[in-house]
Tab-separated table of C-alpha atoms and ligand atoms in Angstrom:
chain	number	residue	atom	x	y	z
A	1	MET	CA	0.014	-0.075	0.063
A	2	ASN	CA	1.355	3.341	-0.947
A	3	ILE	CA	0.459	6.061	1.843
A	4	VAL	CA	0.838	9.750	0.689
A	5	ILE	CA	0.333	12.478	3.055
A	6	LEU	CA	-0.187	15.874	1.517
A	7	PRO	CA	-0.777	19.340	3.357
A	8	ASP	CA	-3.885	20.352	1.214
A	9	THR	CA	-6.986	19.184	-0.577
A	10	SER	CA	-5.747	20.733	-3.831
A	11	GLN	CA	-2.492	18.675	-3.849
A	12	ILE	CA	-4.411	15.465	-3.217
A	13	ALA	CA	-6.661	16.296	-6.131
A	14	ASP	CA	-3.716	17.164	-8.290
A	15	LEU	CA	-2.000	13.762	-7.551
A	16	ALA	CA	-5.166	11.750	-7.846
A	17	ALA	CA	-5.986	13.322	-11.162
A	18	THR	CA	-2.676	12.016	-12.534
A	19	PHE	CA	-3.837	8.505	-12.080
A	20	TYR	CA	-6.622	9.312	-14.592
A	21	THR	CA	-4.450	11.010	-17.166
A	22	ASP	CA	-1.882	8.310	-17.103
A	23	LEU	CA	-4.509	5.444	-17.334
A	24	LEU	CA	-6.502	7.175	-20.142
A	25	GLU	CA	-3.513	8.102	-22.091
A	26	LYS	CA	-2.473	4.376	-22.125
A	27	ASN	CA	-5.864	3.012	-22.532
A	28	PRO	CA	-8.599	5.512	-23.576
A	29	LYS	CA	-11.336	2.645	-23.134
A	30	ALA	CA	-10.525	2.184	-19.537
A	31	VAL	CA	-13.259	1.141	-17.039
A	32	LEU	CA	-13.319	3.739	-14.246
A	33	GLY	CA	-14.916	2.951	-10.652
A	34	LEU	CA	-16.375	6.202	-9.273
A	35	ALA	CA	-17.050	7.143	-5.705
A	36	THR	CA	-19.580	9.780	-4.597
A	37	GLY	CA	-19.614	11.721	-1.313
A	38	SER	CA	-17.369	14.645	-0.539
A	39	SER	CA	-13.900	13.180	-0.764
A	40	PRO	CA	-13.433	12.806	-4.359
A	41	VAL	CA	-15.054	16.106	-5.602
A	42	PRO	CA	-12.011	18.183	-5.799
A	43	THR	CA	-10.412	15.458	-7.771
A	44	TYR	CA	-13.472	15.415	-10.113
A	45	LYS	CA	-13.234	19.272	-10.328
A	46	LYS	CA	-9.628	19.110	-11.315
A	47	LEU	CA	-10.467	16.369	-14.179
A	48	ILE	CA	-13.029	18.652	-15.391
A	49	GLU	CA	-10.384	21.439	-15.608
A	50	LEU	CA	-8.037	19.035	-17.453
A	51	TYR	CA	-10.940	18.178	-19.932
A	52	GLU	CA	-11.728	21.745	-20.579
A	53	ARG	CA	-8.097	22.280	-21.387
A	54	GLY	CA	-8.027	19.412	-23.587
A	55	GLU	CA	-5.625	17.523	-21.698
A	56	ILE	CA	-7.882	14.467	-20.903
A	57	SER	CA	-11.012	12.777	-22.635
A	58	PHE	CA	-13.335	10.257	-21.366
A	59	LYS	CA	-15.047	9.657	-24.738
A	60	ASP	CA	-14.325	6.114	-25.082
A	61	ALA	CA	-14.093	5.363	-21.314
A	62	LYS	CA	-16.888	3.593	-19.157
A	63	ALA	CA	-17.609	4.296	-15.549
A	64	PHE	CA	-19.488	2.469	-12.851
A	65	LEU	CA	-20.700	3.737	-9.470
A	66	LEU	CA	-19.728	1.944	-6.321
A	67	ASP	CA	-23.312	2.259	-4.735
A	68	GLU	CA	-26.679	3.817	-4.571
A	69	TYR	CA	-29.295	4.468	-1.955
A	70	VAL	CA	-32.338	2.315	-2.196
A	71	GLY	CA	-35.763	3.923	-2.008
A	72	LEU	CA	-35.031	7.387	-3.304
A	73	PRO	CA	-37.028	8.168	-6.498
A	74	ALA	CA	-34.818	8.079	-9.576
A	75	ASP	CA	-34.726	11.946	-9.857
A	76	HIS	CA	-34.075	12.726	-6.267
A	77	PRO	CA	-31.108	15.133	-6.147
A	78	GLN	CA	-29.376	12.891	-3.644
A	79	THR	CA	-29.278	9.750	-5.556
A	80	TYR	CA	-25.700	9.129	-6.334
A	81	ILE	CA	-26.238	8.828	-10.112
A	82	THR	CA	-27.628	12.528	-9.873
A	83	PHE	CA	-24.724	13.467	-7.756
A	84	ILE	CA	-22.075	12.239	-10.057
A	85	LYS	CA	-23.514	13.753	-13.075
A	86	LYS	CA	-23.735	17.109	-11.369
A	87	GLU	CA	-20.350	16.980	-9.833
A	88	PHE	CA	-18.368	15.226	-12.614
A	89	THR	CA	-19.527	13.211	-15.685
A	90	ASP	CA	-22.091	15.634	-17.198
A	91	HIS	CA	-19.095	18.199	-17.476
A	92	VAL	CA	-16.838	15.968	-19.486
A	93	ASP	CA	-17.314	13.838	-22.646
A	94	PHE	CA	-18.359	10.465	-21.443
A	95	ALA	CA	-20.626	8.948	-24.178
A	96	GLU	CA	-24.426	8.684	-23.626
A	97	GLY	CA	-24.951	5.551	-21.418
A	98	ALA	CA	-21.419	5.090	-20.508
A	99	VAL	CA	-21.923	6.021	-16.826
A	100	GLN	CA	-23.907	3.717	-14.761
A	101	GLY	CA	-24.731	2.972	-11.171
A	102	PRO	CA	-26.592	0.238	-9.256
A	103	PRO	CA	-30.357	0.920	-9.834
A	104	GLY	CA	-31.526	1.654	-6.151
A	105	SER	CA	-35.121	2.223	-7.452
A	106	ALA	CA	-35.398	-1.156	-8.959
A	107	ASP	CA	-38.522	-3.126	-7.963
A	108	ASP	CA	-36.362	-6.076	-6.814
A	109	PRO	CA	-33.242	-4.808	-5.443
A	110	PHE	CA	-31.823	-8.088	-4.720
A	111	LYS	CA	-32.052	-9.089	-8.330
A	112	ALA	CA	-30.848	-5.752	-9.439
A	113	ALA	CA	-27.615	-6.334	-7.299
A	114	ALA	CA	-26.938	-9.573	-8.991
A	115	GLU	CA	-27.430	-7.857	-12.394
A	116	TYR	CA	-24.996	-5.127	-11.539
A	117	GLU	CA	-22.259	-7.540	-10.512
A	118	LYS	CA	-22.756	-9.269	-14.043
A	119	GLU	CA	-22.725	-5.911	-15.737
A	120	LEU	CA	-19.194	-5.060	-14.196
A	121	GLU	CA	-17.840	-8.439	-15.167
A	122	LYS	CA	-19.269	-7.986	-18.697
A	123	ALA	CA	-17.363	-4.655	-18.988
A	124	GLY	CA	-14.258	-6.400	-18.154
A	125	GLY	CA	-13.791	-5.266	-14.413
A	126	ILE	CA	-12.608	-1.873	-13.177
A	127	ASP	CA	-9.282	-0.458	-14.145
A	128	LEU	CA	-9.102	2.341	-11.777
A	129	GLN	CA	-11.331	2.419	-8.619
A	130	MET	CA	-11.760	5.686	-6.571
A	131	LEU	CA	-12.714	5.141	-3.015
A	132	GLY	CA	-13.520	7.202	0.046
A	133	ILE	CA	-13.809	5.933	3.373
A	134	GLY	CA	-16.611	6.054	6.079
A	135	SER	CA	-15.875	7.107	9.719
A	136	ASP	CA	-16.897	3.428	10.518
A	137	GLY	CA	-14.329	2.132	8.085
A	138	HIS	CA	-16.839	1.307	5.308
A	139	ILE	CA	-15.581	1.433	1.540
A	140	ALA	CA	-18.532	1.638	-0.924
A	141	PHE	CA	-21.522	0.974	1.605
A	142	ASN	CA	-19.894	-2.140	3.153
A	143	GLU	CA	-20.741	-1.735	6.600
A	144	PRO	CA	-19.150	-3.331	9.790
A	145	GLY	CA	-19.572	-7.011	10.046
A	146	GLY	CA	-20.147	-7.746	6.294
A	147	ALA	CA	-18.428	-10.672	4.773
A	148	LEU	CA	-15.004	-9.737	3.509
A	149	SER	CA	-15.912	-11.826	0.299
A	150	SER	CA	-18.955	-9.954	-0.427
A	151	VAL	CA	-20.330	-9.144	-4.088
A	152	THR	CA	-22.806	-6.361	-4.851
A	153	HIS	CA	-25.696	-6.649	-2.452
A	154	LEU	CA	-28.352	-4.896	-0.679
A	155	GLN	CA	-26.807	-3.156	2.553
A	156	VAL	CA	-28.636	-1.978	5.666
A	157	LEU	CA	-26.731	1.379	6.408
A	158	ALA	CA	-25.280	1.721	9.936
A	159	GLU	CA	-26.621	4.381	12.087
A	160	GLN	CA	-23.147	6.128	11.948
A	161	THR	CA	-23.267	6.437	8.237
A	162	ARG	CA	-26.744	7.783	8.323
A	163	GLU	CA	-25.789	10.326	10.843
A	164	ASP	CA	-22.542	11.291	8.782
A	165	ASN	CA	-24.771	11.596	5.504
A	166	ALA	CA	-27.548	13.572	7.072
A	167	ARG	CA	-25.691	16.701	5.988
A	168	PHE	CA	-26.665	15.892	2.460
A	169	PHE	CA	-30.450	15.655	3.580
A	170	ASP	CA	-30.833	19.173	5.374
A	171	ASP	CA	-29.657	17.408	8.334
A	172	ASP	CA	-32.667	15.438	8.826
A	173	LEU	CA	-31.853	11.920	9.796
A	174	ASP	CA	-35.298	10.678	9.075
A	175	ARG	CA	-34.788	11.580	5.355
A	176	VAL	CA	-31.629	9.457	4.906
A	177	PRO	CA	-32.469	6.247	3.386
A	178	LYS	CA	-32.007	3.047	5.472
A	179	PHE	CA	-30.824	0.833	2.598
A	180	SER	CA	-28.268	0.878	-0.358
A	181	LEU	CA	-27.061	-1.299	-3.287
A	182	THR	CA	-23.352	-1.524	-3.045
A	183	GLN	CA	-20.554	-3.320	-4.824
A	184	GLY	CA	-19.096	-5.842	-2.323
A	185	LEU	CA	-15.619	-5.993	-0.894
A	186	SER	CA	-14.490	-8.805	-3.361
A	187	THR	CA	-16.088	-6.630	-6.294
A	188	ILE	CA	-13.813	-3.820	-5.208
A	189	MET	CA	-10.745	-6.074	-4.753
A	190	ARG	CA	-11.077	-7.183	-8.435
A	191	ALA	CA	-10.195	-3.490	-9.457
A	192	LYS	CA	-6.903	-3.466	-11.084
A	193	LYS	CA	-5.782	-0.149	-9.332
A	194	ILE	CA	-7.299	1.563	-6.342
A	195	ILE	CA	-6.912	5.082	-5.086
A	196	LEU	CA	-8.579	6.069	-1.847
A	197	ILE	CA	-9.149	9.553	-0.517
A	198	ALA	CA	-9.618	10.543	3.056
A	199	GLN	CA	-9.467	14.029	4.785
A	200	GLY	CA	-10.159	15.337	8.155
A	201	GLU	CA	-9.733	14.108	11.665
A	202	GLY	CA	-13.230	12.376	11.619
A	203	LYS	CA	-11.514	9.812	9.256
A	204	ALA	CA	-8.433	9.315	11.328
A	205	GLU	CA	-9.348	6.180	13.185
A	206	ALA	CA	-10.780	4.522	10.196
A	207	VAL	CA	-7.433	5.203	8.371
A	208	ALA	CA	-5.399	3.743	11.095
A	209	ALA	CA	-7.560	0.737	11.063
A	210	LEU	CA	-7.311	0.543	7.259
A	211	VAL	CA	-3.476	0.916	7.055
A	212	GLU	CA	-2.186	-0.476	10.446
A	213	GLY	CA	-4.789	-2.523	11.974
A	214	GLY	CA	-5.627	-6.325	11.608
A	215	VAL	CA	-7.713	-7.325	8.657
A	216	SER	CA	-11.297	-7.600	10.157
A	217	ALA	CA	-15.030	-7.412	9.239
A	218	ARG	CA	-15.190	-4.534	11.768
A	219	TRP	CA	-13.025	-2.268	9.716
A	220	GLN	CA	-14.069	-3.315	6.192
A	221	ALA	CA	-11.515	-1.114	4.382
A	222	SER	CA	-8.835	-3.074	5.994
A	223	ILE	CA	-9.371	-5.803	3.327
A	224	LEU	CA	-7.409	-3.464	1.076
A	225	GLN	CA	-4.226	-4.637	2.723
A	226	TYR	CA	-4.634	-7.789	0.503
A	227	HIS	CA	-4.616	-5.807	-2.645
A	228	ASN	CA	-1.143	-5.121	-4.474
A	229	ASP	CA	-1.975	-1.676	-6.044
A	230	VAL	CA	-3.641	0.675	-3.574
A	231	THR	CA	-2.649	4.266	-3.050
A	232	VAL	CA	-4.153	5.973	0.201
A	233	LEU	CA	-4.126	9.934	-0.284
A	234	LEU	CA	-4.444	11.597	2.957
A	235	ASP	CA	-4.294	15.240	4.593
A	236	GLU	CA	-2.553	15.412	7.840
A	237	GLU	CA	-5.707	15.271	9.850
A	238	ALA	CA	-6.701	11.888	8.373
A	239	ALA	CA	-3.245	10.493	8.965
A	240	SER	CA	-3.083	11.852	12.477
A	241	LYS	CA	-3.491	8.261	14.049
A	242	LEU	CA	-0.989	6.576	11.901
A	243	GLN	CA	2.004	5.303	13.908
A	244	LEU	CA	4.385	5.133	11.017
A	245	ALA	CA	3.384	8.288	9.132
A	246	ASP	CA	6.951	9.479	8.859
A	247	PHE	CA	8.176	6.289	7.299
A	248	TYR	CA	5.219	6.148	4.736
A	249	THR	CA	6.028	9.828	3.755
A	250	TYR	CA	9.824	9.015	3.444
A	251	ALA	CA	9.084	5.783	1.484
A	252	TRP	CA	6.802	7.698	-0.934
A	253	GLU	CA	9.206	10.494	-1.521
A	254	SER	CA	12.137	8.100	-1.984
A	255	GLU	CA	10.324	6.112	-4.438
A	256	GLN	CA	9.313	9.179	-6.535
A	257	GLU	CA	12.852	10.221	-6.438
A	258	LEU	CA	14.094	6.795	-7.756
A	259	ARG	CA	11.337	6.946	-10.443
A	260	GLY	CA	12.293	10.567	-11.554
A	261	ALA	CA	15.930	9.453	-11.776
A	262	SER	CA	15.359	6.435	-13.854
A	263	ASN	CA	12.864	8.464	-16.368
B	1	LIG	C1	-19.715	6.861	-1.718
B	1	LIG	C2	-19.147	5.791	-0.953
B	1	LIG	C3	-18.844	5.922	0.392
B	1	LIG	C4	-17.955	7.341	0.832
B	1	LIG	C5	-17.770	7.423	2.271
B	1	LIG	C6	-17.019	8.525	2.546
B	1	LIG	O1	-19.970	6.362	-3.071
B	1	LIG	O2	-18.917	4.649	-1.450
B	1	LIG	O3	-18.037	4.837	0.933
B	1	LIG	O4	-16.788	7.166	0.081
B	1	LIG	O5	-18.969	7.367	2.955
B	1	LIG	O6	-17.937	9.899	2.239
B	1	LIG	P1	-17.401	11.243	2.217
B	1	LIG	O7	-16.515	11.384	1.190
B	1	LIG	O8	-18.482	12.033	1.954
B	1	LIG	O9	-16.785	11.536	3.473
């Protein structure tokens, strides 16, 4: 796991954006895995800027969302598909129909989950997956206690997650959905490359469990310790509970130097 600790959000976004430019330059037809929530928004803004300057194109790429609330009408402003269009995909050149998410308003969410998993397989899997992390350690909406080998499924949201997300629903907990459709941990682990962004003190405990804790169902993100291409981008607050923060910074900078010298 690469752990990169940077002083501010814009540096995190700049670095995260290079993962997209590098990938799409090599493989314009790449399949992107997109997270919603606030953590990746500055990166999406940066990608929009690069697109407007003609430095990146998504015209042959595909994108799949990690998760979706169940029970919101399809046109509700807080559905994740509406959110991603507004914050990112409608501002760049994805082809019509190239961006999809789990259908949270499907009549049979269990069947819809199985079908979404198949869609991902049909697309050849995710080349680059963006992740955030919940304060309870969830990635996508995989909440504590779930199977470490889960695939796309209906997930009951934890109280903590609903409280954290009430800010998107006028701070009214009763309006936050109780269920979601989410990619599972094993779905996420099949992505070829993963970047995870976390900012703020509220994520520090989950980040420490992800990077330095034991792999456990309690802290679902810890499964990423078994993936061989994960880069975790943190600000100093999110990194504040890491015991070996100095070493991670030293290791990252040393590796960048070596790569720079050999280019
Ligand atoms: C959203 C998602 C969630 C969020 C997490 C952090 O698609 O999968 O796991 O990444 O809840 O949310 P923010 O970034 O809003 O703190």
